[in-house]
């Protein structure tokens, strides 16, 4: 980006921001849903937003002994103690590095959270799609309920 | 005397001979003087006797003149008488200093009788002239004859005495002569004997010494021959070597002249180099000033670049803040979307706002990334520039130091060039002096070569002379040890006989 490009970016940002207010509200039923693409170990997965309760970064996780190797520890989220699991270990994608900083709380019947390495982006996909097509590849959509619920209920 | 040299002996011998000769001469002189005195005495006595006889004759002539006058009465006879009387008196006067006392006494008697006779004659002539007295025989007998008789008797007595004196003188002279002859004979015999003895002694000494000397001469001559031959060979080699050296000196002289010419060119080039070096030093000083100014400019640039780097880092920190804000905004937007999704239909507007917020966060994130990239590029470029500038500064400092070193080196080069120019001038001067000296040496070597050739010729002549000297020494040895020298010479081979040599120069 050159100095001339930065001035164009500024104009573009202003234009798009202003344009966002000029678009009419859509009354149609949305046929898409939002997912967030997470970086796990050596791969990436997508998680539906409606399966998430919140995403945090830099939360402190207290390690606790457990037979479950995927259990990272306990974290306090909005006044609740939430077990935190390593999503990569649960999905068989290796284990997140010790310096992970992202924590997401799944919207489950039992409160549970999982750690992941990177928050890549938020994407909109067609409703019911199990794959997210990105310019750099196709990413599977993970069902958190299916992955976390059994583990969280056991713990 | 045994320690005397041969020359001393010869000198002594000749001195003795001379002494003897002197003695002989002195004796001869003395005896001859005595003989001369005797001869003079004899001569004197002879003259006395002659004068006495003349007296007697003069008396007779006077008597004859008187008789003539008496007979003729002519005046001429009187004149003759007078003349004869004068002659008689003159003879008396002449005799007086030449006679002894006894003769003088007799002469006095004669003079007395002469006076008486003259008186008688004068009276008679006067009387006869007056013609008063005739010529009378008795007058003559009475007056003249006795006196004449006395005169003649005394004259005879004088004559006898004179003759006796003469005889005695002659006798003494004869005796003296005999004595002289004896003395001279004895001395001569002594001298002859002494001479013979000395000759014999000297001959023996000469023979022995000369024989030894001849032997030494022969050996020395042989050595001289060998030395002369060696010298001739050496002289020949020296002459050839000198000729080679002369040729080499000529080549060296030509080379020296070339060196002198080259040195002159070097001097000119060195002077031009010195001028150029001075100009270069001025240029270097100017360039040094430019480099110093450049260094100061680079320092300022580095300072600005470092400041730019710090500003870039500050911008990066701001970007981090913006990025963090964008990320937090994105998280909030995601969480807002999540909450909106949880809220169902009532959360749809909120979902829209959350979506816009998320988009804004995405745009901010994207822009932040782009700006970060730009900032990173700027920072990288700034760092690179700073590094390059610092490297450039270091290079400039190194270059400045090198330039200072170059300046110092150039100054040293200028000094060296000036020194070289001075040295080149000195070398040129030395080359010219060397050329001059080589020319002198070359001419001297030519003279030496000529002298060597002359020496070689002289050496050859020396060899010839030494050969002749050797033959002479052999001949001399034969002469010395042979009784007959001529036969010894005749017995020599033709080539060994001494040849006559001119006494002039070679």
XYZ file of C-alpha atoms in Angstrom:
661
model
C 0.000 0.000 0.000
C 1.303 3.365 -0.933
C 0.645 6.674 0.603
C -1.796 7.418 -2.164
C -3.565 4.118 -1.445
C -4.058 5.050 2.249
C -5.967 8.141 1.321
C -8.143 5.932 -0.977
C -8.712 3.492 1.877
C -9.896 6.309 4.057
C -12.336 7.408 1.460
C -13.469 3.825 0.934
C -13.977 3.313 4.682
C -16.020 6.443 4.990
C -17.991 5.593 1.912
C -18.771 2.064 3.023
C -19.694 3.231 6.534
C -21.941 5.839 5.199
C -23.354 3.374 2.693
C -24.155 0.926 5.466
C -26.635 3.396 6.824
C -28.145 4.040 3.498
C -29.024 0.371 2.815
C -32.638 -0.454 3.683
C -33.380 -2.958 6.306
C -33.920 -6.328 4.796
C -37.239 -7.842 5.608
C -36.520 -11.180 4.069
C -35.997 -14.276 6.056
C -32.462 -14.916 6.139
C -31.382 -18.053 4.370
C -27.827 -17.788 5.681
C -26.194 -18.245 8.947
C -23.014 -16.998 10.491
C -20.031 -19.056 11.293
C -16.655 -18.169 12.736
C -13.568 -19.794 11.364
C -11.169 -20.933 14.055
C -7.552 -21.942 13.736
C -6.772 -25.215 15.510
C -3.284 -26.678 15.536
C -2.505 -27.420 11.965
C -5.982 -26.879 10.592
C -9.103 -24.764 10.618
C -12.681 -25.441 11.461
C -15.842 -23.402 11.310
C -18.275 -23.154 14.145
C -21.858 -21.852 13.908
C -22.385 -18.709 15.854
C -25.645 -19.908 17.245
C -23.695 -22.652 18.959
C -21.528 -20.095 20.679
C -22.243 -18.140 23.781
C -19.265 -15.762 23.709
C -15.734 -15.439 22.548
C -13.089 -14.119 24.820
C -9.390 -13.658 24.607
C -6.811 -13.665 27.309
C -8.974 -15.326 29.914
C -7.208 -16.991 32.760
C -7.678 -20.733 32.907
C -6.886 -22.586 36.093
C -5.560 -26.034 35.471
C -7.197 -28.863 37.326
C -6.265 -32.536 37.400
C -8.447 -34.698 35.253
C -8.449 -37.976 33.505
C -9.544 -36.245 30.357
C -6.477 -35.071 28.502
C -8.564 -32.606 26.520
C -9.493 -30.692 29.668
C -7.356 -27.600 29.871
C -8.762 -26.230 33.112
C -11.489 -24.020 34.621
C -12.223 -20.431 33.702
C -14.555 -17.824 35.162
C -16.891 -16.362 32.552
C -19.552 -13.870 33.592
C -19.702 -15.189 37.089
C -19.784 -18.833 36.113
C -17.066 -21.474 36.314
C -16.734 -23.060 32.948
C -14.616 -26.088 32.063
C -12.390 -25.400 29.162
C -11.470 -28.129 26.681
C -8.920 -28.112 23.919
C -11.035 -28.223 20.767
C -8.083 -29.409 18.689
C -7.585 -32.414 20.969
C -11.293 -33.138 20.897
C -11.297 -33.025 17.080
C -8.105 -35.062 16.832
C -6.178 -32.211 15.296
C -3.331 -32.403 17.766
C -3.125 -30.143 20.746
C -3.179 -26.381 20.899
C 0.105 -24.812 21.894
C 0.449 -23.779 25.532
C 0.340 -20.106 24.589
C -3.216 -20.208 23.196
C -5.295 -17.170 24.163
C -8.728 -17.646 22.622
C -11.592 -18.997 24.598
C -15.067 -19.588 23.313
C -18.069 -20.551 25.422
C -20.375 -22.983 23.728
C -24.120 -22.510 24.025
C -24.899 -25.913 25.447
C -27.140 -27.295 28.061
C -24.083 -27.710 30.193
C -21.754 -24.721 30.239
C -18.496 -25.577 28.547
C -15.794 -23.702 26.830
C -13.041 -24.585 24.455
C -9.757 -23.113 23.580
C -8.513 -22.484 20.123
C -5.439 -21.015 18.652
C -6.683 -18.343 16.264
C -9.826 -16.410 15.453
C -9.668 -16.236 11.728
C -12.812 -14.583 10.504
C -16.580 -14.496 10.566
C -18.296 -15.766 7.495
C -21.825 -16.124 6.245
C -22.855 -19.411 4.757
C -26.013 -20.857 3.423
C -28.248 -22.303 5.937
C -27.590 -25.989 6.511
C -24.214 -25.973 4.747
C -21.549 -28.136 6.320
C -18.672 -26.583 4.451
C -17.375 -23.066 4.310
C -15.851 -22.113 0.987
C -13.130 -19.551 1.338
C -10.779 -18.217 -1.268
C -7.948 -20.255 0.224
C -9.829 -23.470 0.795
C -12.877 -25.309 2.089
C -13.388 -25.587 5.836
C -15.692 -28.043 7.561
C -18.330 -26.830 9.952
C -18.079 -28.480 13.353
C -21.083 -29.245 15.459
C -20.043 -28.189 18.899
C -22.960 -29.868 20.551
C -21.872 -33.149 19.168
C -18.260 -32.614 20.187
C -18.498 -30.892 23.549
C -21.734 -32.059 25.113
C -20.645 -35.622 25.881
C -17.415 -34.472 27.356
C -18.854 -31.611 29.301
C -21.613 -33.785 30.750
C -19.075 -36.370 31.791
C -16.898 -33.791 33.496
C 141.115 -5.445 8.416
C 139.349 -8.718 7.866
C 136.093 -6.870 8.366
C 136.958 -4.290 5.784
C 134.889 -4.267 2.655
C 136.499 -4.721 -0.701
C 135.936 -1.112 -1.486
C 137.573 -0.144 1.779
C 140.523 -2.334 0.985
C 140.814 -0.894 -2.504
C 140.458 2.553 -1.066
C 143.076 1.836 1.539
C 145.363 0.340 -1.060
C 144.903 3.233 -3.393
C 145.330 5.585 -0.477
C 148.567 3.903 0.396
C 149.649 3.973 -3.208
C 148.677 7.578 -3.448
C 150.535 8.276 -0.256
C 153.553 6.505 -1.576
C 153.157 8.344 -4.834
C 152.881 11.581 -2.952
C 155.978 10.738 -0.980
C 157.712 9.774 -4.192
C 156.516 12.961 -5.770
C 157.606 15.036 -2.802
C 160.959 13.373 -2.773
C 161.193 13.813 -6.500
C 160.213 17.407 -6.193
C 162.710 17.989 -3.440
C 165.481 16.208 -5.265
C 164.616 17.827 -8.505
C 164.532 21.143 -6.697
C 167.942 20.363 -5.378
C 169.020 19.317 -8.830
C 167.567 22.507 -10.225
C 169.437 24.478 -7.614
C 172.562 22.586 -8.560
C 171.876 23.284 -12.180
C 171.280 26.913 -11.409
C 174.465 26.984 -9.404
C 176.247 25.335 -12.273
C 174.669 27.760 -14.648
C 175.666 30.633 -12.414
C 179.147 29.405 -12.119
C 179.184 28.939 -15.848
C 178.014 32.460 -16.379
C 180.614 33.660 -13.873
C 183.287 31.782 -15.685
C 181.968 33.079 -18.977
C 181.948 36.609 -17.674
C 185.420 36.132 -16.296
C 186.507 34.933 -19.710
C 184.689 37.896 -21.215
C 186.601 40.082 -18.820
C 189.805 38.537 -19.919
C 188.771 38.847 -23.544
C 187.694 42.422 -23.004
C 191.049 43.113 -21.394
C 192.762 41.601 -24.400
C 190.567 43.640 -26.668
C 191.497 46.722 -24.728
C 195.123 45.804 -25.099
C 194.625 45.270 -28.806
C 192.862 48.523 -29.117
C 195.620 50.219 -27.287
C 198.181 48.718 -29.571
C 196.124 49.803 -32.500
C 195.930 53.316 -31.261
C 199.543 53.335 -30.430
C 200.293 52.177 -33.924
C 197.776 54.241 -35.836
C 196.796 57.038 -33.469
C 193.329 56.779 -34.807
C 190.482 57.982 -32.654
C 188.435 55.028 -33.367
C 190.853 52.956 -31.331
C 190.450 55.366 -28.442
C 186.684 55.065 -28.799
C 187.026 51.376 -28.901
C 189.184 51.468 -25.770
C 186.556 53.525 -24.029
C 183.837 51.179 -25.147
C 185.806 48.190 -24.019
C 186.450 49.823 -20.689
C 182.731 50.341 -20.312
C 182.110 46.764 -21.253
C 184.719 45.671 -18.706
C 183.072 47.705 -15.990
C 179.652 46.383 -16.994
C 180.969 42.858 -16.747
C 182.384 43.601 -13.334
C 179.057 44.962 -12.221
C 177.318 41.904 -13.589
C 179.714 39.552 -11.778
C 179.486 41.148 -8.370
C 176.030 39.731 -7.390
C 176.839 36.307 -8.855
C 180.112 35.493 -7.156
C 181.116 34.419 -3.718
C 183.268 36.219 -1.184
C 186.538 34.709 -2.427
C 185.714 35.539 -5.994
C 184.536 38.923 -4.960
C 187.846 39.564 -3.347
C 189.616 38.491 -6.501
C 187.274 40.623 -8.556
C 188.083 43.558 -6.316
C 191.764 42.913 -7.054
C 190.924 42.765 -10.737
C 189.015 46.017 -10.442
C 191.933 47.596 -8.715
C 194.378 46.376 -11.329
C 191.910 47.465 -13.991
C 191.823 50.921 -12.576
C 195.573 51.067 -12.541
C 195.732 49.697 -16.082
C 193.064 52.092 -17.238
C 194.859 54.986 -15.645
C 198.022 53.945 -17.408
C 196.215 53.438 -20.681
C 194.410 56.734 -20.360
C 197.636 58.570 -19.677
C 199.290 56.842 -22.528
C 196.532 57.693 -24.906
C 196.463 61.230 -23.770
C 200.165 61.465 -24.158
C 200.007 59.911 -27.529
C 197.255 62.247 -28.521
C 199.257 65.245 -27.545
C 202.029 63.776 -29.603
C 204.378 64.732 -26.906
C 205.399 61.229 -26.362
C 206.493 59.120 -29.246
C 205.386 55.553 -29.505
C 207.967 54.007 -27.400
C 208.269 50.344 -26.660
C 209.866 50.999 -23.401
C 206.947 53.076 -22.298
C 204.670 50.132 -23.023
C 206.998 47.796 -21.256
C 207.386 50.046 -18.318
C 203.865 51.422 -17.789
C 201.365 49.252 -19.579
C 202.631 45.741 -19.742
C 203.127 45.216 -16.012
C 199.757 46.519 -15.179
C 198.268 44.474 -17.960
C 200.181 41.526 -16.668
C 198.822 42.052 -13.216
C 195.325 42.454 -14.634
C 195.554 39.314 -16.674
C 197.131 37.411 -13.814
C 194.361 38.420 -11.499
C 191.804 37.644 -14.199
C 193.299 34.197 -14.582
C 193.274 33.745 -10.849
C 189.664 34.769 -10.876
C 189.076 32.411 -13.747
C 190.787 29.606 -11.882
C 188.733 30.229 -8.810
C 185.626 30.463 -10.939
C 186.548 27.219 -12.641
C 187.195 25.590 -9.314
C 183.873 26.803 -8.058
C 182.280 25.460 -11.190
C 183.986 22.124 -10.742
C 182.881 21.952 -7.123
C 179.416 22.927 -8.030
C 179.387 20.327 -10.766
C 180.683 17.757 -8.370
C 178.074 18.619 -5.781
C 175.430 18.548 -8.466
C 176.579 15.164 -9.643
C 176.535 13.868 -6.099
C 173.128 15.321 -5.484
C 171.843 13.856 -8.743
C 173.253 10.495 -7.819
C 171.621 10.722 -4.424
C 168.355 11.784 -5.984
C 168.467 8.962 -8.448
C 169.131 6.524 -5.635
C 166.351 7.863 -3.479
C 163.934 7.889 -6.345
C 164.979 4.423 -7.360
C 164.515 3.114 -3.841
C 161.185 4.783 -3.426
C 160.099 3.624 -6.843
C 161.091 0.091 -6.009
C 159.222 0.344 -2.744
C 156.186 1.668 -4.515
C 156.427 -1.030 -7.126
C 156.780 -3.712 -4.480
C 153.935 -2.262 -2.457
C 151.838 -2.036 -5.556
C 152.605 -5.625 -6.419
C 151.792 -6.741 -2.896
C 148.590 -4.759 -2.799
C 147.669 -5.988 -6.245
C 148.281 -9.545 -5.168
C 146.276 -9.099 -1.985
C 143.495 -7.310 -3.775
C 143.516 -9.826 -6.560
C 143.153 -12.641 -4.112
C 140.452 -10.833 -2.230
C 138.785 -9.784 -5.466
C 138.976 -13.267 -6.786
C 137.507 -14.785 -3.685
C 134.898 -12.139 -3.143
C 134.070 -11.657 -6.782
C 133.884 -15.389 -7.142
C 131.410 -15.524 -4.310
C 129.668 -12.474 -5.700
C 129.638 -14.044 -9.144
C 128.057 -17.136 -7.706
C 125.499 -15.017 -5.932
C 125.139 -13.052 -9.152
C 124.552 -16.250 -11.050
C 121.934 -17.385 -8.621
C 120.401 -13.912 -8.529
C 120.555 -13.783 -12.322
C 118.770 -17.095 -12.504
C 116.143 -15.751 -10.128
C 116.033 -12.541 -12.161
C 115.580 -14.574 -15.308
C 112.721 -16.476 -13.773
C 111.279 -13.298 -12.298
C 111.699 -11.437 -15.585
C 110.062 -14.270 -17.469
C 107.250 -14.327 -14.974
C 107.046 -10.558 -15.115
C 106.920 -10.681 -18.892
C 104.104 -13.195 -18.751
C 102.362 -11.180 -16.061
C 102.886 -7.994 -18.035
C 101.396 -9.655 -21.067
C 98.415 -10.805 -19.080
C 98.203 -7.380 -17.479
C 98.361 -5.716 -20.882
C 95.589 -7.919 -22.224
C 93.589 -7.438 -19.021
C 94.170 -3.700 -19.246
C 92.949 -3.725 -22.812
C 89.864 -5.622 -21.726
C 89.377 -3.183 -18.859
C 89.774 -0.302 -21.294
C 87.113 -1.798 -23.539
C 84.900 -2.387 -20.513
C 85.523 1.195 -19.366
C 84.413 2.439 -22.768
C 81.237 0.401 -22.511
C 80.785 1.586 -18.928
C 81.291 5.160 -20.058
C 78.664 4.747 -22.764
C 76.326 3.164 -20.215
C 77.051 5.964 -17.744
C 76.176 8.528 -20.366
C 72.913 6.727 -21.015
C 72.261 6.636 -17.268
C 72.993 10.353 -17.074
C 70.543 11.014 -19.884
C 67.952 8.783 -18.239
C 68.573 10.539 -14.938
C 67.953 13.886 -16.589
C 64.677 12.548 -17.900
C 63.871 11.209 -14.412
C 64.619 14.629 -12.938
C 62.278 16.286 -15.393
C 59.604 13.685 -14.718
C 60.139 13.985 -10.953
C 59.778 17.743 -11.170
C 56.606 17.345 -13.191
C 55.415 14.736 -10.678
C 56.170 17.102 -7.834
C 54.172 19.847 -9.511
C 51.308 17.444 -10.123
C 51.555 16.181 -6.539
C 51.301 19.719 -5.211
C 48.270 20.311 -7.374
C 46.872 16.951 -6.241
C 47.471 17.888 -2.611
C 45.445 21.061 -3.135
C 42.704 18.996 -4.765
C 42.822 16.483 -1.921
C 42.496 19.238 0.630
C 39.460 20.494 -1.221
C 38.095 16.960 -1.488
C 38.823 16.420 2.198
C 36.783 19.498 3.013
C 33.993 18.088 0.794
C 34.206 14.715 2.541
C 34.014 16.388 5.932
C 30.969 18.330 4.791
C 29.495 15.104 3.390
C 30.149 13.394 6.697
C 28.362 16.160 8.528
C 25.451 15.886 6.081
C 25.382 12.125 6.559
C 25.379 12.625 10.311
C 22.378 14.869 9.962
C 20.690 12.346 7.650
C 21.381 9.550 10.112
C 19.957 11.643 12.890
C 16.844 12.330 10.834
C 16.574 8.676 9.843
C 16.904 7.580 13.434
C 14.222 10.045 14.339
C 12.142 8.644 11.466
C 12.700 5.177 12.837
C 11.505 6.231 16.257
C 8.479 7.877 14.718
C 7.801 4.685 12.764
C 7.969 2.697 15.932
C 5.531 5.115 17.525
C 3.270 4.675 14.523
C 3.589 0.929 14.945
C 2.554 1.259 18.575
C -0.449 3.284 17.490
C -1.251 0.654 14.917
C -1.056 -1.984 17.602
C -3.543 0.003 19.573
C -5.767 0.364 16.524
C -5.360 -3.306 15.709
C -6.186 -4.255 19.247
C -9.192 -2.003 19.104
C -10.200 -3.544 15.799
C -9.764 -7.026 17.205
C -11.712 -6.167 20.315
C -14.288 -4.551 18.123
C -14.426 -7.702 16.032
C -14.802 -9.817 19.129
C -17.495 -7.547 20.368
C -19.144 -7.757 16.987
C -18.954 -11.548 17.045
C -20.272 -11.656 20.548
C -22.936 -9.193 19.513
C -23.812 -11.477 16.632
C -23.858 -14.400 19.004
C -26.158 -12.511 21.373
C -28.244 -11.442 18.430
C -28.479 -15.016 17.282
C -29.469 -16.037 20.774
C -32.068 -13.288 20.840
C -33.710 -14.756 17.806
C -35.999 -12.420 15.835
C -35.736 -9.630 18.339
C -32.052 -9.639 17.880
C -32.136 -9.224 14.153
C -31.668 -5.422 14.174
C -29.024 -5.826 16.709
C -27.528 -8.499 14.492
C -27.458 -5.976 11.644
C -25.704 -3.424 13.761
C -23.408 -6.138 15.027
C -22.778 -7.178 11.485
C -21.971 -3.605 10.470
C -19.753 -3.279 13.474
C -18.102 -6.514 12.529
C -17.668 -5.310 8.972
C -16.272 -2.073 10.245
C -13.973 -4.036 12.492
C -13.004 -6.165 9.510
C -12.382 -3.113 7.413
C -10.416 -1.508 10.200
C -8.533 -4.745 10.655
C -7.893 -5.003 6.957
C -6.859 -1.367 6.770
C -4.812 -1.813 9.857
C -3.134 -4.774 8.231
C -2.501 -2.766 5.112
C -1.271 0.151 7.137
C 0.758 -2.243 9.224
C 2.213 -3.645 6.061
C 2.924 -0.125 4.894
C 4.271 0.853 8.276
C 6.291 -2.324 8.349
C 7.572 -1.493 4.895
C 8.285 2.040 6.025
C 9.906 0.781 9.171
C 11.796 -1.805 7.194
C 12.781 0.812 4.670
C 13.553 3.202 7.498
C 15.580 0.582 9.286
C 17.233 -0.362 6.057
C 17.854 3.278 5.363
C 19.063 3.842 8.898
C 21.238 0.788 8.646
C 22.373 1.866 5.223
C 22.831 5.384 6.506
C 24.714 4.140 9.531
C 26.708 1.934 7.235
C 27.077 4.907 4.993
C 28.077 6.983 8.006
C 30.549 4.346 9.001
C 31.672 4.144 5.414
C 31.826 7.931 5.335
C 33.777 7.951 8.571
C 35.939 5.139 7.278
C 36.193 6.977 4.006
C 36.984 10.174 5.889
C 39.626 8.362 7.885
C 40.892 6.738 4.730
C 40.764 10.127 3.073
C 42.730 11.558 5.942
C 45.105 8.655 5.551
C 45.122 9.339 1.824
C 45.787 12.987 2.546
C 48.575 12.031 4.924
C 49.839 9.451 2.459
C 49.601 11.999 -0.325
C 51.535 14.407 1.850
C 54.104 11.694 2.407
C 54.032 10.952 -1.315
C 54.553 14.638 -2.028
C 57.446 14.710 0.416
C 58.796 11.537 -1.125
C 58.305 13.001 -4.608
C 60.126 16.156 -3.583
C 62.784 14.029 -1.921
C 62.870 11.827 -5.023
C 63.169 14.890 -7.203
C 65.994 16.163 -5.030
C 67.594 12.742 -5.016
C 67.127 12.541 -8.789
C 68.891 15.884 -9.150
C 71.656 14.614 -6.878
C 71.776 11.400 -8.894
C 71.926 13.434 -12.088
C 74.772 15.479 -10.675
C 76.476 12.325 -9.459
C 75.868 10.717 -12.866
C 77.452 13.661 -14.608
C 80.345 13.577 -12.156
C 80.559 9.818 -12.633
C 80.557 10.269 -16.400
C 83.315 12.841 -16.098
C 85.242 10.569 -13.748
C 84.703 7.605 -16.085
C 85.949 9.676 -18.993
C 89.016 10.540 -16.974
C 89.369 6.924 -15.876
C 88.903 5.778 -19.466
C 91.614 8.104 -20.698
C 93.781 7.046 -17.745
C 93.095 3.406 -18.583
C 94.134 4.083 -22.164
C 97.353 5.502 -20.816
C 97.651 2.520 -18.465
C 97.048 0.194 -21.397
C 99.739 1.942 -23.335
C 101.983 1.797 -20.281
C 101.163 -1.899 -19.865
C 102.114 -2.525 -23.442
C 105.314 -0.594 -22.866
C 105.884 -2.551 -19.641
C 105.330 -5.756 -21.547
C 107.864 -4.687 -24.121
C 110.206 -3.649 -21.323
C 109.641 -6.984 -19.622
C 110.578 -8.816 -22.786
C 113.677 -6.663 -23.003
C 114.322 -7.357 -19.316
C 114.132 -11.070 -20.074
C 116.642 -10.615 -22.860
C 118.848 -8.524 -20.589
C 118.583 -11.090 -17.805
C 119.547 -13.799 -20.272
C 122.560 -11.776 -21.345
C 123.295 -11.055 -17.690
C 123.214 -14.757 -16.979
C 125.636 -15.430 -19.793
C 127.782 -12.545 -18.551
C 127.767 -13.980 -15.051
C 128.792 -17.368 -16.374
C 131.532 -15.720 -18.395
C 132.568 -13.693 -15.366
C 132.664 -16.841 -13.302
C 134.868 -18.485 -15.841
C 137.017 -15.357 -15.938
C 137.299 -15.209 -12.195
C 138.096 -18.848 -11.773
C 140.196 -19.149 -14.900
C 143.861 -18.180 -15.095
C 143.529 -16.856 -18.623
C 140.445 -14.741 -18.953
C 140.702 -14.503 -22.745
C 140.917 -18.249 -23.100
C 138.004 -18.545 -20.766
C 136.060 -16.224 -22.999
C 137.130 -18.134 -26.041
C 135.975 -21.320 -24.401
C 132.445 -19.914 -23.994
C 129.758 -20.892 -26.436
C 128.922 -18.226 -28.949
C 125.575 -17.502 -27.351
C 127.173 -17.038 -23.932
C 129.882 -14.656 -25.004
C 129.196 -11.114 -23.833
C 128.034 -9.007 -26.735
C 128.921 -5.353 -27.160
C 125.974 -3.171 -26.389
C 125.575 0.489 -27.288
C 125.527 2.795 -24.332
C 122.641 4.805 -25.678
C 118.993 4.456 -24.701
C 116.779 1.538 -25.838
